[in-house]
Short mmCIF file of C-alpha atoms and ligand atoms in Angstrom, two decimals:
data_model
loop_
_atom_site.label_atom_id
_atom_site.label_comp_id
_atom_site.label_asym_id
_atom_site.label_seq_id
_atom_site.Cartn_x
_atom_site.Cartn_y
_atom_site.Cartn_z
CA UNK A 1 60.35 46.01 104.19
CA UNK A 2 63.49 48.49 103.24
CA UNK A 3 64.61 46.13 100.70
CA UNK A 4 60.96 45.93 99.48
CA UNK A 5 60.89 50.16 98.89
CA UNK A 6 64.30 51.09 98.62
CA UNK A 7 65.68 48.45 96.47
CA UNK A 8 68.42 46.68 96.07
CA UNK A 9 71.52 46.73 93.24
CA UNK A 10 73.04 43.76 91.97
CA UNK A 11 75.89 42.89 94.00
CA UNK A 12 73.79 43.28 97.11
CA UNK A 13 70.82 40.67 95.68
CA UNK A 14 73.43 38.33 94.74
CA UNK A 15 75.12 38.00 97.72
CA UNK A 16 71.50 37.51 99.18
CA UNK A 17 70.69 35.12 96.59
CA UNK A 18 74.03 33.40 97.55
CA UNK A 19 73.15 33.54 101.36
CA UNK A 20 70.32 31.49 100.49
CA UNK A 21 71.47 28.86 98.25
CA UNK A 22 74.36 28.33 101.34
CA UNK A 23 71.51 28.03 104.16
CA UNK A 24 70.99 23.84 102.83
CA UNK A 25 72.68 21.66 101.15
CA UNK A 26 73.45 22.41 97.20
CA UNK A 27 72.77 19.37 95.14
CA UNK A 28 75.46 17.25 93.39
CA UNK A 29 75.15 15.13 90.06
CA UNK A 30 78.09 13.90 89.33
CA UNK A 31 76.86 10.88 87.83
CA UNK A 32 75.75 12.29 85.22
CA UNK A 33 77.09 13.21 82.40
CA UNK A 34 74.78 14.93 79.54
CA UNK A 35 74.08 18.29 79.71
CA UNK A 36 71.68 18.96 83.01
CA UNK A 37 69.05 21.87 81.66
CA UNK A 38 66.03 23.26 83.88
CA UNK A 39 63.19 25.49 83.24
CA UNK A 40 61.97 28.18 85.93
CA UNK A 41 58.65 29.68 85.01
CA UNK A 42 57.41 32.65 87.11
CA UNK A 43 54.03 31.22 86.90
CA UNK A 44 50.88 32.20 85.37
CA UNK A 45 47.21 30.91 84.57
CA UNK A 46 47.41 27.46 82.60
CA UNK A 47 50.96 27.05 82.73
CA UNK A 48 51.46 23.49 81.74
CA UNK A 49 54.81 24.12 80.13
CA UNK A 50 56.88 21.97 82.32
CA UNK A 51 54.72 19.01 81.98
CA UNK A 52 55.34 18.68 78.18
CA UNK A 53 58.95 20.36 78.08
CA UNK A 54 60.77 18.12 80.71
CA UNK A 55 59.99 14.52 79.04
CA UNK A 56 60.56 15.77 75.65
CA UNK A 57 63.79 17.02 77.29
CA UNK A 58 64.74 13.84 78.13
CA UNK A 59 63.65 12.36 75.06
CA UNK A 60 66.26 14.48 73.52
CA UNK A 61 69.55 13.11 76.07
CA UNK A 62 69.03 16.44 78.27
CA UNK A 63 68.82 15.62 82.00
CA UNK A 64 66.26 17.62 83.26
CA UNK A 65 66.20 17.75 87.32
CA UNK A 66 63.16 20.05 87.74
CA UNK A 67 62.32 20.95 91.46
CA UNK A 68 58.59 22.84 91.11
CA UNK A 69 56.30 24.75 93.01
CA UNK A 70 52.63 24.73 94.20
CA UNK A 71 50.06 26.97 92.88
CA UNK A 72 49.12 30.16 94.90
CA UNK A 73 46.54 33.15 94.46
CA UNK A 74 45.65 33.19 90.99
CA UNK A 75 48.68 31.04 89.71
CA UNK A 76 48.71 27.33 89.45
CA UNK A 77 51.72 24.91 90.14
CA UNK A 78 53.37 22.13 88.38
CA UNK A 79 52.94 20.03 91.48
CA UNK A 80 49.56 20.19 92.03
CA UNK A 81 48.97 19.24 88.54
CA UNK A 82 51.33 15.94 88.92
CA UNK A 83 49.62 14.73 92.17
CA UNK A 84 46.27 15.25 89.77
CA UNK A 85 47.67 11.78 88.59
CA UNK A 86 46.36 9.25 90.73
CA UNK A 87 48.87 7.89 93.09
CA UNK A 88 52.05 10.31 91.43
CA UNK A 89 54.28 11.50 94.50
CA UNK A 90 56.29 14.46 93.83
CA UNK A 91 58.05 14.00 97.64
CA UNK A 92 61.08 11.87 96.15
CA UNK A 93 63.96 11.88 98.63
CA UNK A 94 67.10 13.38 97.14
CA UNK A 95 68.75 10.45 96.91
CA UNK A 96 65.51 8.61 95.09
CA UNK A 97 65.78 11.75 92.71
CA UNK A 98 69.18 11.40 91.91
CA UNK A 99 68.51 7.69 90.93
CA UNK A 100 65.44 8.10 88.77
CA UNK A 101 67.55 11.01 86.90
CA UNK A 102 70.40 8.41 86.71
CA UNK A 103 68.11 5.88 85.02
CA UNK A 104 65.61 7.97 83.02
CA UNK A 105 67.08 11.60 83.14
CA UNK A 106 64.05 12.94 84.14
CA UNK A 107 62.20 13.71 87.67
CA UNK A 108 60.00 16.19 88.87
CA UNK A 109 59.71 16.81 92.31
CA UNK A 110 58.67 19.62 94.90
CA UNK A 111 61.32 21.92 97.09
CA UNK A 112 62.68 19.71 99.31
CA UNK A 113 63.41 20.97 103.38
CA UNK A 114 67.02 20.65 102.47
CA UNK A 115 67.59 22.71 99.46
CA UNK A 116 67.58 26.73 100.42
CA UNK A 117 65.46 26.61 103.60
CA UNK A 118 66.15 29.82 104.48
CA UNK A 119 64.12 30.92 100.88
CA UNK A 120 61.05 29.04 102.59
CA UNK A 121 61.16 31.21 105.66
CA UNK A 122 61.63 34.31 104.42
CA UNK A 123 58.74 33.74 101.52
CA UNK A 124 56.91 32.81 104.37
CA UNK A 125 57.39 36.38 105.78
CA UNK A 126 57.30 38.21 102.61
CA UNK A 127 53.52 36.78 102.32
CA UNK A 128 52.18 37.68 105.22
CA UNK A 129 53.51 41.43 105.29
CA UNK A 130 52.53 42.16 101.33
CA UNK A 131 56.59 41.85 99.95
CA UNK A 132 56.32 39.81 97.49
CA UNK A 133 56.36 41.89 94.76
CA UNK A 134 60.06 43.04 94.85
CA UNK A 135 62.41 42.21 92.17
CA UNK A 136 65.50 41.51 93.95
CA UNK A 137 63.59 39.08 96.52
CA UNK A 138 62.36 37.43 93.55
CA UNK A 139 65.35 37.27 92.19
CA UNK A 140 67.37 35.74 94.80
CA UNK A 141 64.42 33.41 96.01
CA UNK A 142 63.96 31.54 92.28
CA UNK A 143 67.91 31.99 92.02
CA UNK A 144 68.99 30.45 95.05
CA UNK A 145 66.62 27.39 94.85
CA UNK A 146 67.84 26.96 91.03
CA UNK A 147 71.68 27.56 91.26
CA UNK A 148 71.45 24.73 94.07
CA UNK A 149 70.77 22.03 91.43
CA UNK A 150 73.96 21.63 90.26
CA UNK A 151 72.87 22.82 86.47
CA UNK A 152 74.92 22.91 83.60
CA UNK A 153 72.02 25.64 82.28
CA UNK A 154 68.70 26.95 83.18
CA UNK A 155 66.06 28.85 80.84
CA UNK A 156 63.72 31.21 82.64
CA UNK A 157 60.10 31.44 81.70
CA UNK A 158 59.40 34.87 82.89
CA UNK A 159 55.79 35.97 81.89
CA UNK A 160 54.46 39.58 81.44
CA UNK A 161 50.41 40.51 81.25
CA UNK A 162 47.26 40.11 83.11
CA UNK A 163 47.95 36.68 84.34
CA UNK A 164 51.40 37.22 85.26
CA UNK A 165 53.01 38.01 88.58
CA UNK A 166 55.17 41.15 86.53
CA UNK A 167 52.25 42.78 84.46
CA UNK A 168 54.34 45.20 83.28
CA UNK A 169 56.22 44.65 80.60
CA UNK A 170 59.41 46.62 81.33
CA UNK A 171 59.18 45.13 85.24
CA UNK A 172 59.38 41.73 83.97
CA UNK A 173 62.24 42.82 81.55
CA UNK A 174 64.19 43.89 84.58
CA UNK A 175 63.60 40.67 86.52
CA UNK A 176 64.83 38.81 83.95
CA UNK A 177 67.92 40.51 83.26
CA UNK A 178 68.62 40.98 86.96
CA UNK A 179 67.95 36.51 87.35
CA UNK A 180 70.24 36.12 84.08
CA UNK A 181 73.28 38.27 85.07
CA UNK A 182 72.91 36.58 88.96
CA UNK A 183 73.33 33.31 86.68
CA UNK A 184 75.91 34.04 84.85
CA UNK A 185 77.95 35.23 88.01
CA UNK A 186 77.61 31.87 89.63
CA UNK A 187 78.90 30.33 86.17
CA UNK A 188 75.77 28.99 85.04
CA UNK A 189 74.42 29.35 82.17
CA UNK A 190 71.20 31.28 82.02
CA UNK A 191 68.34 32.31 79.57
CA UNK A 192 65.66 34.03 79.99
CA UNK A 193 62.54 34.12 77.55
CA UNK A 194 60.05 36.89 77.82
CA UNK A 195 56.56 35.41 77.24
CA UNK A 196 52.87 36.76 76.97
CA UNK A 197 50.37 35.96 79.62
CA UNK A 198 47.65 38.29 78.92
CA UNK A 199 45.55 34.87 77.62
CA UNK A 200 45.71 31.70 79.89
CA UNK A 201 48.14 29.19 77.85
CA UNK A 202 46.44 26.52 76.01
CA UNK A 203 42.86 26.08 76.50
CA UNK A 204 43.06 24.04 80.07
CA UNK A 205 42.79 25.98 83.13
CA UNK A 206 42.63 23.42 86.69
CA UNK A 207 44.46 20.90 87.57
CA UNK A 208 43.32 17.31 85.98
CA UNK A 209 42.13 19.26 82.78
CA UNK A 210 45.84 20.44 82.30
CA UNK A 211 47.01 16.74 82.91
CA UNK A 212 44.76 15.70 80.14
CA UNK A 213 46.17 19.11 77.82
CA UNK A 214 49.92 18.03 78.86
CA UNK A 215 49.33 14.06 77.65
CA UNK A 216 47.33 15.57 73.98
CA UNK A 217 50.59 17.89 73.24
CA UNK A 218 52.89 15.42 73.89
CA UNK A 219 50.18 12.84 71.46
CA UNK A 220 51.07 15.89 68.99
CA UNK A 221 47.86 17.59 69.88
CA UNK A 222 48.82 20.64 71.66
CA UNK A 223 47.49 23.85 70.85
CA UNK A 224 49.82 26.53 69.32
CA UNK A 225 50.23 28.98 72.08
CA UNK A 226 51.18 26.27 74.39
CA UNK A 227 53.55 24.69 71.58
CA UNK A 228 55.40 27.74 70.50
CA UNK A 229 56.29 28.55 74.16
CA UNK A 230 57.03 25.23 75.04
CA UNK A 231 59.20 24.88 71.98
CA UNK A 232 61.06 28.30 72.26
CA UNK A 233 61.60 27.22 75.76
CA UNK A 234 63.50 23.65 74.52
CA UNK A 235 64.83 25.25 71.54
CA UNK A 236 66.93 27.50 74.44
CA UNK A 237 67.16 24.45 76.63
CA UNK A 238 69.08 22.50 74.00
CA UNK A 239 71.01 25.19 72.84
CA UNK A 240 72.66 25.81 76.48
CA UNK A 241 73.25 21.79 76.26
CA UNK A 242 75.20 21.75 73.47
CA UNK A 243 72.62 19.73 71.27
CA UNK A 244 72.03 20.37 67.69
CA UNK A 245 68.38 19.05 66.05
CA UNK A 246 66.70 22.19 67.51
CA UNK A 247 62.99 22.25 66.93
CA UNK A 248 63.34 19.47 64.34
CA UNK A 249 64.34 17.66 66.72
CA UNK A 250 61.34 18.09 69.48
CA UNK A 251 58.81 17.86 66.83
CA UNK A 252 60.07 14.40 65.60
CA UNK A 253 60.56 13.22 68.93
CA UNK A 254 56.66 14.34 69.35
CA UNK A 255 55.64 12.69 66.34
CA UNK A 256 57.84 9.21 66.95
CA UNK A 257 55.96 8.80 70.26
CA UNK A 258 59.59 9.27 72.15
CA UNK A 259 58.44 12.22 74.19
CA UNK A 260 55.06 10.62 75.05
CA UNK A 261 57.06 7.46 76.16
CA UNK A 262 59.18 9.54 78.36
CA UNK A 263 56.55 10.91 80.16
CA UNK A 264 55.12 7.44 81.08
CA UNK A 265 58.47 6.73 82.56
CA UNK A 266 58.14 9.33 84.48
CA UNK A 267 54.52 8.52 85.77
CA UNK A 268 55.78 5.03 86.34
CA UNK A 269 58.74 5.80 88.51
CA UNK A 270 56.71 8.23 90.77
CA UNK A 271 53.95 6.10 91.36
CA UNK A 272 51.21 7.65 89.26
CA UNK A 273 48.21 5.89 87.56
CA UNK A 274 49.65 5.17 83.85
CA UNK A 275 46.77 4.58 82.55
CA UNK A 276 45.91 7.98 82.80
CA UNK A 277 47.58 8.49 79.65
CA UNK A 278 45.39 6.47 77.45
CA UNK A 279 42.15 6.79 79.22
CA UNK A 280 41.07 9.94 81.12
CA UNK A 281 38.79 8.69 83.00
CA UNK A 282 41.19 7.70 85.87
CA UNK A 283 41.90 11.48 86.64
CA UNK A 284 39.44 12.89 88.74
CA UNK A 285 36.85 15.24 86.72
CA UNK A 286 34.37 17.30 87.93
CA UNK A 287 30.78 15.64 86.19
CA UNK A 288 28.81 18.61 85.42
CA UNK A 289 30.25 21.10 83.20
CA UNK A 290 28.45 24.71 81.81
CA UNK A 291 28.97 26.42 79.46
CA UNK A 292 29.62 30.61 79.05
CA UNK A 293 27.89 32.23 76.14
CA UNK A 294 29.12 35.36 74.49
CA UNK A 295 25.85 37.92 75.27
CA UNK A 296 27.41 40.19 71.71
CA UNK A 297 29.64 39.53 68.72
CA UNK A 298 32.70 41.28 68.42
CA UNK A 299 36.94 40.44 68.89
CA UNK A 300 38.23 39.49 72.15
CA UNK A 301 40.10 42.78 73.43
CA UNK A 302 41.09 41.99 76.65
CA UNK A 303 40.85 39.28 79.07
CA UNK A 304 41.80 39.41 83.11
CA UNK A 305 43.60 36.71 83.71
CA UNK A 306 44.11 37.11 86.98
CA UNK A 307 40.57 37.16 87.68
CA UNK A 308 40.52 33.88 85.78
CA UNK A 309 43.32 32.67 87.92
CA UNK A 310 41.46 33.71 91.22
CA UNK A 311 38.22 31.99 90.49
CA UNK A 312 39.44 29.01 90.11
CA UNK A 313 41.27 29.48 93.58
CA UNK A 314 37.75 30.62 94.65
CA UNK A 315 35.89 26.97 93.31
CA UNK A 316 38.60 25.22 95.19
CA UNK A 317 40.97 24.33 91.97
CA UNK A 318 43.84 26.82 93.27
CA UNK A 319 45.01 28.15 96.77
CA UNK A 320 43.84 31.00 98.82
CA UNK A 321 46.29 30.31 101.27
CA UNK A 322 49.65 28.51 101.03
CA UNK A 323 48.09 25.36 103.59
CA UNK A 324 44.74 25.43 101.78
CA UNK A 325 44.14 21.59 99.83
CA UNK A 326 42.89 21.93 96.29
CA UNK A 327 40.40 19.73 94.39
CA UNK A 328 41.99 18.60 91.13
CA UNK A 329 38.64 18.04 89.28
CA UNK A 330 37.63 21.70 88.25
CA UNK A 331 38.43 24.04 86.07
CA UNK A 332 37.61 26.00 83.11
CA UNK A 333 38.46 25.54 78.97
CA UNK A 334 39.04 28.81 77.58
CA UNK A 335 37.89 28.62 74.12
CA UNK A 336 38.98 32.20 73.51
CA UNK A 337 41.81 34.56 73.79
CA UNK A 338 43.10 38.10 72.54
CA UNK A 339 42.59 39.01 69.22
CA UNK A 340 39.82 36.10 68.12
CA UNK A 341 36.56 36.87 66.61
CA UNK A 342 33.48 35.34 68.41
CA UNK A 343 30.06 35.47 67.83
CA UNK A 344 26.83 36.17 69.85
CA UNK A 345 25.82 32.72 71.77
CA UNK A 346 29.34 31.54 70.97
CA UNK A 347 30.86 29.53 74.04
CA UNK A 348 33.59 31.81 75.51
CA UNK A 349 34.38 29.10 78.27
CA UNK A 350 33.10 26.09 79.89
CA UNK A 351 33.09 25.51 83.17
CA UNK A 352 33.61 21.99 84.77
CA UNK A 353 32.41 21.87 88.52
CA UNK A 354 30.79 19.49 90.89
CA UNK A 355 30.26 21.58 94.20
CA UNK A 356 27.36 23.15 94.94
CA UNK A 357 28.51 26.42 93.50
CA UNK A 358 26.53 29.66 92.41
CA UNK A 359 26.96 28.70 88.38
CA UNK A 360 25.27 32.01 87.27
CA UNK A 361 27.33 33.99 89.36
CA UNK A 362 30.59 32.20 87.91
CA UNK A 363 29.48 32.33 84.88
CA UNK A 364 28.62 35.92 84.64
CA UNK A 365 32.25 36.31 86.91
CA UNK A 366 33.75 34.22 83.72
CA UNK A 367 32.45 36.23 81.45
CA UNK A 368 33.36 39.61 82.97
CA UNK A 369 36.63 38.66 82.47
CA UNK A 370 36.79 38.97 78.43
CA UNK A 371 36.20 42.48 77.08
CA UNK A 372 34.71 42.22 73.83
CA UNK A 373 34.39 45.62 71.66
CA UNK A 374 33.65 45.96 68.06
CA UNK A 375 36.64 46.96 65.89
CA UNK A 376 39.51 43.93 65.21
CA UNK A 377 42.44 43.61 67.37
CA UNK A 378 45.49 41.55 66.23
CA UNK A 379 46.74 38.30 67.95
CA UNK A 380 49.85 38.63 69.99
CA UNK A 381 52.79 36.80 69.41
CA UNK A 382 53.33 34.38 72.61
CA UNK A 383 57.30 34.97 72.74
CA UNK A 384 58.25 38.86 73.32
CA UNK A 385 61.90 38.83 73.39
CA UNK A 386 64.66 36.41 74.65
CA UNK A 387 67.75 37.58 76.69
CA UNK A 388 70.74 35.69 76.72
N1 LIG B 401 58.60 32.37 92.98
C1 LIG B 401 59.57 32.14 93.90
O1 LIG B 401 60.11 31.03 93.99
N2 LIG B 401 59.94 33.15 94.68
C2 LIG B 401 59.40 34.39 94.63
O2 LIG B 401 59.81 35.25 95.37
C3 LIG B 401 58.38 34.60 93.68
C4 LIG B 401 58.00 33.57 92.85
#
C-alpha cells in the first residue's frame, strides 16, 4: 500500500523485479540457437496481436517462447482465446515447451507455478486491496515473469486510451520507459512500442470470434489497425534478432502461406482442433447474433472501450473475477471506430449471444459506448511512439 502511494525509483523496482524473477526457477534454452524474441502486451479490448505475431515469428527463424495471460475485468487474454480452439492446451510442462520450441520454434503457453511464483501471490494481493494500478508493481510483475525466459529480446506492447490499463498517455509513457531501462539492466534487450487503444483492435471482440480474426490475418485478411500494430510489433521483434527482410519479409511470409502454416503447427502440437482453420464451424459460436443501429449520422468521436471490455465480461465472454470460467462463443464485431463516418440505421456493432440475455439493454449499453457528434474528427494513427 506505501509502494502503491509513495512510489518507488528505479533501483528500488528493480531489485523488486529481481526478487521476483529469483522466487522460481528462470528458464534455460540453450538448445537453441536463433535469436529468442517475445512480445508482452499490457492488454486491452481485442488484443489478438500475439496470435498472428508469434507464428509469423517463427515463420521468419525467430524463436518465439511466449508465456501469456488470462483475460480479466475489461481485458481479454491470449489464453483464453487459444483454449477457444477445441481441444488446444496451453498447460505444456516446461520441459514439453522447451521441445515443441526445439522442433517448431514456437509455443504458447500460460504462467507456469514455477516461473516467478512469488509475482502470482502478490498480484493476488494487489487485487483484492485496489493496487494494481502502480507503475513500479507493474513493472516488476511483467518484468520478472519476462526476464525469466531466457530472451535474447523482448518488445513491449504497452497500450494507452479508453481500453487500456494506462489511459493516460504520459502514464503509459512512464511505464514503458521504467520496463525498458529494468530490461536493459538485466542485459536484455528491450523495446517498447506505444500503441492506441481508444478503439478495440480489429473488428473481433470475444474469444472464438478473435480465433476466427487471428486465422483471416494470417490468410492475408487482417484488418489494418490490427496489421500495422502487429507488424510494427515484428518489425521491432526482428530487428532485436538480428534479421534483415523487415516488413517485406512478414508480408511475403503472409502471402506464401508460411505464417498460416506455422500456426497450424502450433495448433497441432498443443492439441487443438486443426480444422478450425479452414472451417469455423468447429469453434464454438454463439447462434443468434443482433445487430446495433446508429439512432443519428455523424463521425465516431469517442468510444469507451472499457465499457466495451466490461460487457463482454458481463455476457460471460471475459472475467469478473480471476476464478470465474468464460464462454468462448460471444462477443461483439465492432464495425466502427474513432474518426469514421456512419450513417443513421448504420450497424455500429453486432452482437453474437446465445444466453438468455436482456438484448435491448446490451444493445442500448453497446451503443452508449460510441459518442457520435456532428463535425469530422480525424483517424488516429495506431502506433504513438516507440522507445528503444
Ligand atoms: N500484467 C501483469 O502481468 N502484471 C501487472 O501487474 C499488470 C498487468
Amino acid at each position: 500500500m506505501v509502494v502503491y502511494f509513495r512510489g518507488m525509483d528505479f533501483e528500488e523496482t528493480t531489485n523488486l523485479m529481481q526478487a521476483m524473477m529469483h522466487s522460481g526457477e528462470l528458464l534455460t534454452l540453450p538448445d537453441i540457437k536463433v535469436p529468442k524474441i517475445d512480445k508482452h502486451s499490457t492488454g486491452g479490448v481485442g488484443d489478438k496481436v500475439s496470435l498472428v505475431l508469434a507464428p509469423l515469428l517463427a515463420a521468419c527463424g525467430v524463436c518465439v517462447p511466449m508465456i501469456s495471460g488470462r483475460g480479466l475485468g475489461h481485458t481479454g487474454g491470449t489464453l483464453d482465446k487459444l483454449e477457444s480452439i477445441p481441444g488446444f492446451r496451453t498447460d505444456l510442462t516446461i520441459e514439453q515447451f522447451k521441445r515443441q520450441l526445439k522442433e517448431i520454434g514456437v509455443a504458447m503457453i500460460g504462467q507456469t507455478a514455477e516461473i516467478a511464483p512469488a509475482d502470482k501471490k502478490m498480484y493476488a494481493l494487489r487485487d483484492v486491496t485496489a493496487t494494481v494500478d502502480s507503475i513500479p508493481l507493474i513493472c516488476a510483475s511483467i518484468m520478472s515473469k519476462k526476464l525469466a525466459e531466457d530472451l535474447d529480446g523482448l518488445v513491449l506492447d504497452v497500450k494507452f486510451g479508453s481500453g487500456a490499463f494506462m489511459r493516460d498517455y504520459m502514464k503509459a509513457k512512464l511505464l514503458a520507459r521504467t520496463m525498458v531501462q529494468i530490461g536493459k539492466r538485466s542485459k536484455v534487450k528491450t523495446v517498447a512500442v506505444l500503441t492506441d487503444m481508444d478503439s478495440p483492435l480489429g473488428i473481433c471482440v470475444g474469444n472464438s470470434l478473435e480465433v476466427m480474426e487471428s486465422v483471416e490475418s494470417l490468410k492475408g485478411n487482417g484488418p489494418d489497425d490490427l496489421m500495422e500494430v502487429t507488424f510494427a510489433l515484428a518489425e521491432q521483434m526482428l530487428k532485436l534478432g538480428g534479421m534483415k527482410g523487415g516488413r517485406d519479409m512478414l508480408a511475403q511470409k503472409i502471402a506464401s502461406g508460411e505464417a498460416l502454416a506455422k500456426f497450424r503447427q502450433v495448433v497441432e502440437y498443443q492439441g487443438g482442433d486443426v480444422r478450425v482453420i479452414e472451417d469455423y464451424k468447429y469453434l464454438p459460436l454463439a447462434k443468434k447474433k443482433y445487430g446495433v443501429p446508429a439512432l443519428r449520422n455523424g463521425y465516431i468521436h469517442a468510444i469507451d472501450n472499457y465499457a466495451i471490455g466490461m460487457l463482454l465480461a458481463g455476457i460471460g465472454g471475459g472475467r469478473l473475477k480471476k476464478e470465474d470460467g468464460i464462454d468462448p462463443g460471444c462477443g461483439f464485431k465492432i464495425y466502427k471506430k474513432v474518426g469514421d463516418r456512419v450513417a443513421r440505421g448504420e450497424p455500429l456493432a453486432e452482437v453474437f449471444v446465445d444466453r438468455a440475455h436482456r438484448i435491448d439493454t446490451l444493445r442500448d449499453t453497446l451503443r452508449g459506448a460510441f459518442s457520435i457528434e456532428s463535425r469530422p474528427r480525424r483517424r488516429k494513427k495506431m502506433v504513438r511512439e516507440i522507445i528503444d
